[in-house]
Coordinates of C-alpha atoms in Angstrom, one line a residue:
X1 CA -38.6 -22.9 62.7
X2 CA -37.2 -26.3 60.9
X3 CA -34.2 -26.2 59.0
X4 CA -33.3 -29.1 56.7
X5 CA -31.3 -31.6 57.3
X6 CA -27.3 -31.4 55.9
X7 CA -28.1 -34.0 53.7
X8 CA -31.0 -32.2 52.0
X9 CA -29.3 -29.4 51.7
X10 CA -26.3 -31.1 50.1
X11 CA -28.7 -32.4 48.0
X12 CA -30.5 -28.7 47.1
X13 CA -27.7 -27.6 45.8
X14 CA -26.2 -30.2 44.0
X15 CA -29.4 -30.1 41.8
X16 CA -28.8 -26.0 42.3
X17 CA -25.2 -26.7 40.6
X18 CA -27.2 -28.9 37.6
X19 CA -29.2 -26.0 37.1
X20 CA -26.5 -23.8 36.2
X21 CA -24.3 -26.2 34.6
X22 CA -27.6 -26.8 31.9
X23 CA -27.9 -22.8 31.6
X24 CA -24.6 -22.2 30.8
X25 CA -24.6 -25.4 28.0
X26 CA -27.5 -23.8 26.8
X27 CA -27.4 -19.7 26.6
X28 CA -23.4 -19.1 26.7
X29 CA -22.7 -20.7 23.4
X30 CA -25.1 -18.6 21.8
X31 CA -24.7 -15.6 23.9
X32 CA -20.9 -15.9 22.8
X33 CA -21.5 -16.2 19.2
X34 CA -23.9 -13.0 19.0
X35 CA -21.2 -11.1 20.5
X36 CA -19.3 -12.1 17.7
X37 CA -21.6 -11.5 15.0
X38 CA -22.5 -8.3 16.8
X39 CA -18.9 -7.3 16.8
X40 CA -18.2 -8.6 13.2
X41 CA -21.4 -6.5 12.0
X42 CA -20.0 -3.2 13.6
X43 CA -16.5 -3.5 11.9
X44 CA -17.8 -4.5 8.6
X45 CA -20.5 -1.1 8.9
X46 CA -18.0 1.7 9.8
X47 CA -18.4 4.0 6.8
X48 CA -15.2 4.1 4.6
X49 CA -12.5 6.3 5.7
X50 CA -13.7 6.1 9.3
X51 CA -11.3 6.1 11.8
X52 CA -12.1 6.2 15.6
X53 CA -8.4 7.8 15.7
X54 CA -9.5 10.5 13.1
X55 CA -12.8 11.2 14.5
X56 CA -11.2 12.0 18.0
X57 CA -14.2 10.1 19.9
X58 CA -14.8 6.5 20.8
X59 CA -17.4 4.7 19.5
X60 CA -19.8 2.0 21.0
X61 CA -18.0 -0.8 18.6
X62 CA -14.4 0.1 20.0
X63 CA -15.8 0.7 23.9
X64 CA -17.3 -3.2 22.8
X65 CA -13.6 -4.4 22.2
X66 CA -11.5 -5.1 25.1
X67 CA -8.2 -3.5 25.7
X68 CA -5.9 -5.7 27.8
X69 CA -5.3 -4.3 31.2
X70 CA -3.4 -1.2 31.0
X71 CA -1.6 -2.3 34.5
X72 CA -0.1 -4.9 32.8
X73 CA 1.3 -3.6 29.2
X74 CA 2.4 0.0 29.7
X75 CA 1.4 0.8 25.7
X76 CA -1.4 0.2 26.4
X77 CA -1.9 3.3 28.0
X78 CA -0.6 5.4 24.7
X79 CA -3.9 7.4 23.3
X80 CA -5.2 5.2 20.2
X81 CA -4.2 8.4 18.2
X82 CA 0.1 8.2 19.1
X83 CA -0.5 4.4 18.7
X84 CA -1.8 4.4 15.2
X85 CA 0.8 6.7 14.5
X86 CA 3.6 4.5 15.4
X87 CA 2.2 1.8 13.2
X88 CA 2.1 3.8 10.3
X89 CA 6.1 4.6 11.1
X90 CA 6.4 1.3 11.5
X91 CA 4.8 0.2 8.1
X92 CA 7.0 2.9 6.0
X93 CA 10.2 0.6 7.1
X94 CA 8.3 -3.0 7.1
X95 CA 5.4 -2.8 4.3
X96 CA 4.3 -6.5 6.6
X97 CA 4.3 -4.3 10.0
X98 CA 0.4 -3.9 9.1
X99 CA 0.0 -7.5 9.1
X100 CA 2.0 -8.2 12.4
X101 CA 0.2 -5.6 14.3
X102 CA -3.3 -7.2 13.5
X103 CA -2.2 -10.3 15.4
X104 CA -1.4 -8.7 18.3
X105 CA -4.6 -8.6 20.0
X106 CA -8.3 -7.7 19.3
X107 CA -8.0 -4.4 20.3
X108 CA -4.9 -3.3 17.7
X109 CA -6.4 -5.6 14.9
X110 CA -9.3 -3.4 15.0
X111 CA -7.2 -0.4 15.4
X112 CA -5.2 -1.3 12.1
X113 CA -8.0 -2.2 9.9
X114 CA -10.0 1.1 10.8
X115 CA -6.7 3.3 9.9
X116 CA -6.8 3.8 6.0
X117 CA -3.3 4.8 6.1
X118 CA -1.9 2.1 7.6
X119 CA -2.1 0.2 4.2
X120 CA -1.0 2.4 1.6
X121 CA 2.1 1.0 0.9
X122 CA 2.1 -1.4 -1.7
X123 CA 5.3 -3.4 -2.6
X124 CA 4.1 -5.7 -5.3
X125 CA 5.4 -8.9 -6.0
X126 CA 3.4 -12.5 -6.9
X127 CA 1.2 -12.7 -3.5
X128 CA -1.8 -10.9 -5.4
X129 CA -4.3 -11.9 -3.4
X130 CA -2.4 -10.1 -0.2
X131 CA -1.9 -7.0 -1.8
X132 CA -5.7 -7.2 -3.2
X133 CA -6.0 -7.3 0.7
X134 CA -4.0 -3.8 1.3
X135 CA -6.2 -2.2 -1.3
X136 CA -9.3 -3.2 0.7
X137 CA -8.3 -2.0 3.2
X138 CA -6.8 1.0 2.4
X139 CA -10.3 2.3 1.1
X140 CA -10.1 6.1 -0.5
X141 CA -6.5 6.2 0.7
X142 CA -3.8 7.2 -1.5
X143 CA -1.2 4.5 -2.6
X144 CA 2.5 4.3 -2.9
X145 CA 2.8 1.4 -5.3
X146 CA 6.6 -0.1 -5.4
X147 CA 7.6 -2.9 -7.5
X148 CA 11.0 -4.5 -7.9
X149 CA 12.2 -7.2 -9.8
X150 CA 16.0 -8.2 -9.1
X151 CA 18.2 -9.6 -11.1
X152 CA 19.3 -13.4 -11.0
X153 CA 21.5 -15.5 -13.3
X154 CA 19.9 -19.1 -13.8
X155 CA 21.3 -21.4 -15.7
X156 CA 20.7 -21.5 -19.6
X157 CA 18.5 -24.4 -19.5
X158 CA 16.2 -22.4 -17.1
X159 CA 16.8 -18.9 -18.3
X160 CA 13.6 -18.6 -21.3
X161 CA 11.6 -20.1 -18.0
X162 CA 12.9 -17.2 -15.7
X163 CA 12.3 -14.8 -18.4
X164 CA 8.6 -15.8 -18.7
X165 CA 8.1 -15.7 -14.9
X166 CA 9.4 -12.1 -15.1
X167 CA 7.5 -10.9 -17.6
X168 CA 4.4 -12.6 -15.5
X169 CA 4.7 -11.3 -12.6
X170 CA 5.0 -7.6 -13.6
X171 CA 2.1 -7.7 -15.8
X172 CA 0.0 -9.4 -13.5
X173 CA 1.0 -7.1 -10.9
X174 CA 1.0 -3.6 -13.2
X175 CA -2.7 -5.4 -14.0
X176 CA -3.9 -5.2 -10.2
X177 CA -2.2 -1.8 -9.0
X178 CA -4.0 -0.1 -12.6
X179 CA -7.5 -0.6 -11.0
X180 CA -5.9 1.9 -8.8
X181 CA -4.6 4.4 -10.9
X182 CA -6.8 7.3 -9.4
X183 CA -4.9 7.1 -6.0
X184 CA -1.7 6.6 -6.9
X185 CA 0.4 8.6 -4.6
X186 CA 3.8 7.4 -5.5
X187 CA 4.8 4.7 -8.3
X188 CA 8.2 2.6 -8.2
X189 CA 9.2 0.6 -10.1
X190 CA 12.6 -0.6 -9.9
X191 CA 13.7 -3.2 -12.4
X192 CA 17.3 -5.3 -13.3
X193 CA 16.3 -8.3 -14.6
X194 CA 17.7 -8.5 -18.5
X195 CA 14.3 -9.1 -20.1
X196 CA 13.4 -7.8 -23.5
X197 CA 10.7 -4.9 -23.7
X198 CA 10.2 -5.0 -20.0
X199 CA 8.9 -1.6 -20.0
X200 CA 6.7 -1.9 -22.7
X201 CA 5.0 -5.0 -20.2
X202 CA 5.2 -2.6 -17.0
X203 CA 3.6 0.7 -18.6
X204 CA 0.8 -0.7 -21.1
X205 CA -1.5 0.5 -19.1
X206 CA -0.3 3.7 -18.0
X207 CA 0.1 4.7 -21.8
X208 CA -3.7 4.6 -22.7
X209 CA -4.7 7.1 -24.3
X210 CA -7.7 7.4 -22.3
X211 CA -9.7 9.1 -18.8
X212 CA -9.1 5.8 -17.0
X213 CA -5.0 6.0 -17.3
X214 CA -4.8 9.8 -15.1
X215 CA -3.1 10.2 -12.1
X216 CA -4.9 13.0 -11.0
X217 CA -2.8 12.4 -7.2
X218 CA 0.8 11.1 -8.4
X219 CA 3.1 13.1 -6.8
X220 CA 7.0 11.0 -6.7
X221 CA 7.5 8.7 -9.7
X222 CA 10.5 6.6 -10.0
X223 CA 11.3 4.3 -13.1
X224 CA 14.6 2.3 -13.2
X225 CA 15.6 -0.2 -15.6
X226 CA 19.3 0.1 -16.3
X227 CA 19.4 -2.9 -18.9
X228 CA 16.4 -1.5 -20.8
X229 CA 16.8 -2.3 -24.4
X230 CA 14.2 -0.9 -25.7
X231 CA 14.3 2.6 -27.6
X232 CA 11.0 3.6 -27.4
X233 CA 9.3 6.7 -25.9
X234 CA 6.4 6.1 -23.8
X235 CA 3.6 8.6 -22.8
X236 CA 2.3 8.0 -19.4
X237 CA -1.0 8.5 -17.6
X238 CA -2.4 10.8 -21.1
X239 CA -0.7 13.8 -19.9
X240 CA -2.7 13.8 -16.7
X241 CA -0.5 14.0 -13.8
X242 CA -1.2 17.5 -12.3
X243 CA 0.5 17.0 -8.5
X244 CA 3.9 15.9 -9.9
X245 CA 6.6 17.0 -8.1
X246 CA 9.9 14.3 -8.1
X247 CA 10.5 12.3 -10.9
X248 CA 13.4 9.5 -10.9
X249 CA 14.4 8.2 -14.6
X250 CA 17.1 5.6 -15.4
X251 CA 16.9 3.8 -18.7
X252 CA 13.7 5.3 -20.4
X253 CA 12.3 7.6 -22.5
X254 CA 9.4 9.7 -22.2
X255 CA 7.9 11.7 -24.0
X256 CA 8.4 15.4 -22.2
X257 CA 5.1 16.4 -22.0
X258 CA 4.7 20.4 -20.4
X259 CA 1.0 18.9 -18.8
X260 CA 3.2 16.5 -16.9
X261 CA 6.7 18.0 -16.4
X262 CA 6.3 21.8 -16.2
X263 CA 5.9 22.1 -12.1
X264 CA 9.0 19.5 -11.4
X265 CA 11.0 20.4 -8.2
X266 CA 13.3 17.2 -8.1
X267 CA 14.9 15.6 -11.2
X268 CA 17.4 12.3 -11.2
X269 CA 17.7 11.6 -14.3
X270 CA 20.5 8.8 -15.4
X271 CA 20.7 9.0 -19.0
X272 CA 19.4 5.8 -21.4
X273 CA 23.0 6.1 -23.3
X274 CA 20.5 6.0 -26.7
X275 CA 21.6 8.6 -27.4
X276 CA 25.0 10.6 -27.0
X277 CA 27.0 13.8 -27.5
X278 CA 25.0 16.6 -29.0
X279 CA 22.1 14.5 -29.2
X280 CA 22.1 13.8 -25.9
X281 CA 22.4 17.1 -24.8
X282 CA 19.6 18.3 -27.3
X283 CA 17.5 16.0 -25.3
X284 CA 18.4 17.0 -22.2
X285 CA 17.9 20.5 -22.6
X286 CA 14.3 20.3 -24.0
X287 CA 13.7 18.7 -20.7
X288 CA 15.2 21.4 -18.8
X289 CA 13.7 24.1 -20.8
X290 CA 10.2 22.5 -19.9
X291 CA 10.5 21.8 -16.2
X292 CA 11.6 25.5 -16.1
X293 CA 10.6 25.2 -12.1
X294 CA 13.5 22.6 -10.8
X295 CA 15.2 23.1 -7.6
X296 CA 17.2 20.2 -7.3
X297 CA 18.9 18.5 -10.9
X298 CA 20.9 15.2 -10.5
X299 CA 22.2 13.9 -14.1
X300 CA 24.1 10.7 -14.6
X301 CA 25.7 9.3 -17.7
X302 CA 26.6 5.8 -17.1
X303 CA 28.3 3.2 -19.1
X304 CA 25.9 0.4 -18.4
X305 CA 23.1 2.1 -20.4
X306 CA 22.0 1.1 -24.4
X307 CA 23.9 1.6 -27.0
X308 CA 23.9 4.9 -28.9
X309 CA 21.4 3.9 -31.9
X310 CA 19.3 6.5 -32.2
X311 CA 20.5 9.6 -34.8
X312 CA 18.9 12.5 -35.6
X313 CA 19.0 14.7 -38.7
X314 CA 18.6 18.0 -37.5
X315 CA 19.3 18.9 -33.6
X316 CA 17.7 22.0 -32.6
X317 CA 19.4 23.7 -29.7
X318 CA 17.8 26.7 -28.0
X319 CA 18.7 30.4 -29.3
X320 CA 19.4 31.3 -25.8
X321 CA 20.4 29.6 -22.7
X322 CA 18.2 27.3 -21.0
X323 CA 16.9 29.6 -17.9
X324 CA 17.1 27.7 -14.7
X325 CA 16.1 30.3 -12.0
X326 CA 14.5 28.6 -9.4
X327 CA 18.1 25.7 -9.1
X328 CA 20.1 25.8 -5.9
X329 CA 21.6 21.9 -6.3
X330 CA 23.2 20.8 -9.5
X331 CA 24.7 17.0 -9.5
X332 CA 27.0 15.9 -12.4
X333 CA 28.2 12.5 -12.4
X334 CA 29.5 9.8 -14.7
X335 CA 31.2 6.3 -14.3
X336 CA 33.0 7.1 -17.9
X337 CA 36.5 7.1 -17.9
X338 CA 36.1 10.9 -19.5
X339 CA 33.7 13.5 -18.9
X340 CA 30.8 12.7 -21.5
X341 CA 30.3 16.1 -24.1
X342 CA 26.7 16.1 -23.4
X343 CA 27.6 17.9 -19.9
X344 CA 29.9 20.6 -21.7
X345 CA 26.9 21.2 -24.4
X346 CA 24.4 21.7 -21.3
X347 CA 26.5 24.3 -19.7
X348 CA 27.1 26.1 -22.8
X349 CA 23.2 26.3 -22.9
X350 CA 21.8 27.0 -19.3
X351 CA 21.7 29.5 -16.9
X352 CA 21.9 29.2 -13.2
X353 CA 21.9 32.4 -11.7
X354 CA 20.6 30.8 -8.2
X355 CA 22.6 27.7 -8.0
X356 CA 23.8 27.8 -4.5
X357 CA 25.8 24.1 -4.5
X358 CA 27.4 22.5 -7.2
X359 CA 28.6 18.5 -6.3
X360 CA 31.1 16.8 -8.9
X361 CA 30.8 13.6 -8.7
X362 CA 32.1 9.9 -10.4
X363 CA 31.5 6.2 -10.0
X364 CA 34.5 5.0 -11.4
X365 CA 36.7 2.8 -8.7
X366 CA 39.5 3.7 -10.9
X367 CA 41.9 6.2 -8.8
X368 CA 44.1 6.4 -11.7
X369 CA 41.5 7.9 -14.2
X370 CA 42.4 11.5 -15.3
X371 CA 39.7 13.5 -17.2
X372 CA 40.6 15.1 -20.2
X373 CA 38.2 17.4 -20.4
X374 CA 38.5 19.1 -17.8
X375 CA 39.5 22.3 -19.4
X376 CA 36.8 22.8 -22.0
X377 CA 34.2 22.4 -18.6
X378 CA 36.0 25.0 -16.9
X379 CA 35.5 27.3 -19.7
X380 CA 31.9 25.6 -20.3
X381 CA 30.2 26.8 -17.0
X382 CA 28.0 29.3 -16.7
X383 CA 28.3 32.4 -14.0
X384 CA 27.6 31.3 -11.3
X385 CA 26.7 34.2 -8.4
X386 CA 25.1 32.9 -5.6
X387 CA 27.4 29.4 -5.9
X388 CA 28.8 28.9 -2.0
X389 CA 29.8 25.3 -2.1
X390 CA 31.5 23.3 -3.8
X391 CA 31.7 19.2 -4.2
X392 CA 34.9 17.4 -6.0
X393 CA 35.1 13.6 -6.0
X394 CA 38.1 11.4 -7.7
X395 CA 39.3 12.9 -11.2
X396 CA 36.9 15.8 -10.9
X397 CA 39.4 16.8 -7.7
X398 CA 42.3 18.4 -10.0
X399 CA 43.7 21.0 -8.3
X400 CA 44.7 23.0 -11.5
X401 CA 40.7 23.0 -12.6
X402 CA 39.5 23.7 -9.2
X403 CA 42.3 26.8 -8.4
X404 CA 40.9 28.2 -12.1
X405 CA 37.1 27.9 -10.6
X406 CA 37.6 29.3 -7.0
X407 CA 39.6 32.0 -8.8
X408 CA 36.7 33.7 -10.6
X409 CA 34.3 32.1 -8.3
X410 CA 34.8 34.4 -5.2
X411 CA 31.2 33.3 -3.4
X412 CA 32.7 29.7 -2.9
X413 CA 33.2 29.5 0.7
X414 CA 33.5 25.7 1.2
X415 CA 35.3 23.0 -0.6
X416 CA 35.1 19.2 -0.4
X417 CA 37.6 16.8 -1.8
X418 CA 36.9 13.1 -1.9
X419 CA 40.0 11.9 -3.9
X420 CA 43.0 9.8 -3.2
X421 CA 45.1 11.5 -6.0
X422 CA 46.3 14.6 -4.0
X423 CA 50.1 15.2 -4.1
X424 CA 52.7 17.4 -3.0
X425 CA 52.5 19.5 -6.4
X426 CA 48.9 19.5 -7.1
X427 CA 48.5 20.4 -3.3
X428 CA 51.0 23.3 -3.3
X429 CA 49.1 24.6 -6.4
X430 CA 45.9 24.3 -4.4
X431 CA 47.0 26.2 -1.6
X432 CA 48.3 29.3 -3.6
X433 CA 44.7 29.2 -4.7
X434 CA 43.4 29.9 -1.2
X435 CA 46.5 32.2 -0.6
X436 CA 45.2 34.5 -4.0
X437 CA 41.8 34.6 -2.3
X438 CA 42.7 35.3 1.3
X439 CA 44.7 38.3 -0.2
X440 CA 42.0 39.8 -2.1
X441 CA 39.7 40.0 0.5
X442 CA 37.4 36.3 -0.3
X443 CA 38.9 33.8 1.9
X444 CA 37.5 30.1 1.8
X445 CA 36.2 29.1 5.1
X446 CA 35.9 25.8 5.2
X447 CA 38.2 23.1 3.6
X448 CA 36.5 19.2 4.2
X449 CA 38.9 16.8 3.0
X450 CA 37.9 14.0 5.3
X451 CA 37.4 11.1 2.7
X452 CA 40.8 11.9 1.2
X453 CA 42.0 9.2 3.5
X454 CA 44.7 9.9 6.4
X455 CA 47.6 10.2 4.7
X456 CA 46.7 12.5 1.9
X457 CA 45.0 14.8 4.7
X458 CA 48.4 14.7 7.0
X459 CA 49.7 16.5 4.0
X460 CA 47.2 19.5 3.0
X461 CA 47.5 19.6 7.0
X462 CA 51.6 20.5 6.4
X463 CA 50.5 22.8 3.4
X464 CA 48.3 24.6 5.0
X465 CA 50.3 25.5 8.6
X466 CA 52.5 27.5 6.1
X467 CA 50.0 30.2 5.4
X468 CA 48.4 29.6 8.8
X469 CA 48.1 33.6 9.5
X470 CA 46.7 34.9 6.4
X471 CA 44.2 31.6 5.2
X472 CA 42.3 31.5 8.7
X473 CA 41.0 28.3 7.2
X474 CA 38.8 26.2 9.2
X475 CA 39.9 21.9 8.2
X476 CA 37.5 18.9 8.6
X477 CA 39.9 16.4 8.5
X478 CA 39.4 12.4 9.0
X479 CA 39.6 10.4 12.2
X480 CA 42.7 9.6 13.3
X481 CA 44.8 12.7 11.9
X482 CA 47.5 14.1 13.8
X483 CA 45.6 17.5 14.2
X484 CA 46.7 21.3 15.6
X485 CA 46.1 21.7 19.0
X486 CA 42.7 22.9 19.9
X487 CA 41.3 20.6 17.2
X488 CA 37.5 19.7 17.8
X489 CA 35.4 16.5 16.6
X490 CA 33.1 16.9 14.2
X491 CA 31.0 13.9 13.3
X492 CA 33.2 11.5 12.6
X493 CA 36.2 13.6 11.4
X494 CA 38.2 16.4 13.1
X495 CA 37.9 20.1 12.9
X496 CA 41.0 22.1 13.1
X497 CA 41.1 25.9 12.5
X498 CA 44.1 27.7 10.8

């Protein structure tokens, strides 16, 4: 047999190597940019809503992709189903997680486009055309639409200019999140800016009177505009919001439709300050006797609202107390430097027979405020049977009024006191309180006074010790207290028992 020479056979298969080299040139360019099209074509044809997550199988277009070696990247070897779940956590605290996780790698961009849910968080702002890109690719997802506009103080040659921009951007954005309407989950809107008729520009189109303005999925709606200046009363989505469950209202006023209101379980409602005194509480209680079905009412009166510039001829209260049944939390506060009447008219007028906690509450910074009215409150509330605990911050903490309530109130079996105005007097008068109660047989259980500050709780510690064998009183007092021995952290204060 003949073999070739080294020479031809370098020469074989350097032409062997040009052979190759004009294949590849030729056939991997266009080999590489079918598999893209192919890939591209896949993507773009998964029906809407599908998810290979949701369907619990992998498909040929996702066994196409490659994942990166799972050797390498431990998380890689999470189950696409925990992965895309810890996305979607990851979008509810960043709504530009989505975007972050698509430029990971292939594999999680295809992930995160094919997951619906991933996108449903809208927070609105002048990038249109990136939000018109989460409501692609949310597909038949519901939303949660958010919108806030902050305040800002320009100077006056620039304010009318700021003012305009404003007013754009929320109606441009209101005019993209509309198309939407239908799969509204959850709609903030959250506005300081002092603009005039801001909310008339924000809620145009959710006040048509028409099909196209129901929510037929809104479940939590939020609407805050503390500088609002405008007195009018608007009627949102045509009465149409059947799934309504948590409503959040500072400077507004809607019209209290039953078709949207009746099935509320969760009510914050600051007051507009249109309105005040009897009025006010007129209002109010038309509001409660609709939404009947609360569980957890939080009412503010604050200074910062309008002024009071809207009066009524005749103010119809109900002929018989407001009934409440279905209420175990009840939140009064105020930043007032007195308690507003509209709270003693609404406890003349409702009926809480299942409150279980009742929080007190102020926003004044003013530890030398004393309420005035205290007295005609006291004799304002309601029975209240099933009441177990009990919440008292600055001037609402006067021992006089709260030894009156835990008198007649012999379910109360915890108190907390947030106040720095605690003395020797008010304390001892506090303490004879308990004392009453331990005697007859309804004992407090647990005293929390640990935002009274150090000092004031070193004190109700020396009041208490006195009556240590009949109170059997259990103290959560703050950090850094000279405490009983046997005392026990809690939290962040210290639990002694008496």
């Amino acid at each position: 047999m003949q073999f070739a020479s080294g020479k031809s056979h370098r020469h074989g298969s350097h032409s062997g190597r040009k052979v190759l080299d004009a294949l590849k040139l030729r056939w991997l360019p266009r080999m590489n940019r079918d598999s893209r099209n192919n890939a591209r074509h896949d993507i773009s044809t998964c029906p809407n809503g599908y998810s290979p997550v949701q369907q619990g199988s992998t498909s040929s277009q996702s066994q196409r992709l490659s994942r990166p070696c799972p050797h390498r990247r431990p998380i890689t070897r999470l189950p696409d189903e925990l992965l895309v779940h810890i996305f979607i956590l990851a979008a509810q605290d960043d709504v530009m997680a989505p975007l972050t996780v698509t430029h990971i790698c292939r594999y999680w961009r295809y992930l995160a486009r094919q997951t619906a849910a991933l996108w449903r968080r809208v927070a609105l702002d002048s990038r249109l055309r990136l939000w018109n890109y989460y409501f692609h690719l949310s597909k038949a997802c519901t939303l949660d639409i958010e919108l806030r506009l902050l305040s800002h103080t320009p100077s006056r040659t620039r304010r009318r200019d700021a003012m305009l921009a404003n007013m754009s951007t929320v109606e441009l954005s209101m005019h993209l999140a509309t198309r939407h309407i239908q799969r509204w989950r959850s709609l903030s809107l959250q506005l300081s800016a002092n603009v005039p008729y801001l909310w008339n520009t924000a809620l145009v189109a959710c006040c048509v009177p028409d099909k196209s303005a129901h929510a037929p999925a809104l479940r939590e709606l939020r609407l805050v505009h503390p500088f609002n200046d405008d007195t009018k009363e608007f009627m949102l989505f045509d009465g149409h919001a059947p799934h309504l469950s948590r409503v959040t209202l500072c400077g507004i006023r809607l019209i209290w439709l039953p078709s949207l209101f009746q099935d509320l379980t969760y009510l914050d409602y600051t007051h507009h300050g249109f309105t005040k005194g009897r009025e006010a509480a007129a209002e109010l209680l038309y509001m409660l006797e609709v939404s009947c079905r609360l569980r957890e009412l939080r009412l503010v009166f604050s200074m910062t609202g309008g002024r009071a510039s809207l009066v009524f001829d005749n103010i119809a209260f109900p002929s018989s107390p407001v009934q409440l049944p279905c209420l175990t939390y009840l939140k009064l506060s105020t930043d007032a430097s007195d308690i507003p009447s509209a709270f003693i008219y609404i406890l003349e007028h409702i009926s809480l027979p299942s409150l279980n906690s009742l929080s007190l509450c102020t926003k004044c910074d003013n530890d030398h405020v004393s309420f005035s009215r205290l007295r005609h409150v006291r004799r304002a509330i309601p029975p209240l049977p099933a009441l177990t605990r009990v919440t008292a911050e600055g001037p609402w903490a006067d021992t006089s009024f709260l030894s009156s309530l835990l008198r007649e109130l012999i379910g109360v079996h915890r108190l907390t006191l947030a106040s720095q105005r605690l003395d020797e007097g008010s304390l001892r008068i506090l303490v004879q309180a308990l004392y009453a109660r331990a005697i007859a047989g309804s004992p407090l259980r647990v005293l929390d006074v640990g935002q009274c500050g150090t000092f004031r709780a070193r004190e109700i510690v020396d009041a208490v010790e006195r009556y240590q064998e009949v109170l059997r009183l259990e103290l959560i007092l703050p950090r850094g207290t000279c405490q009983a021995d046997g005392a026990e952290l809690a939290g962040g204060c210290v639990t002694s028992t008496y």
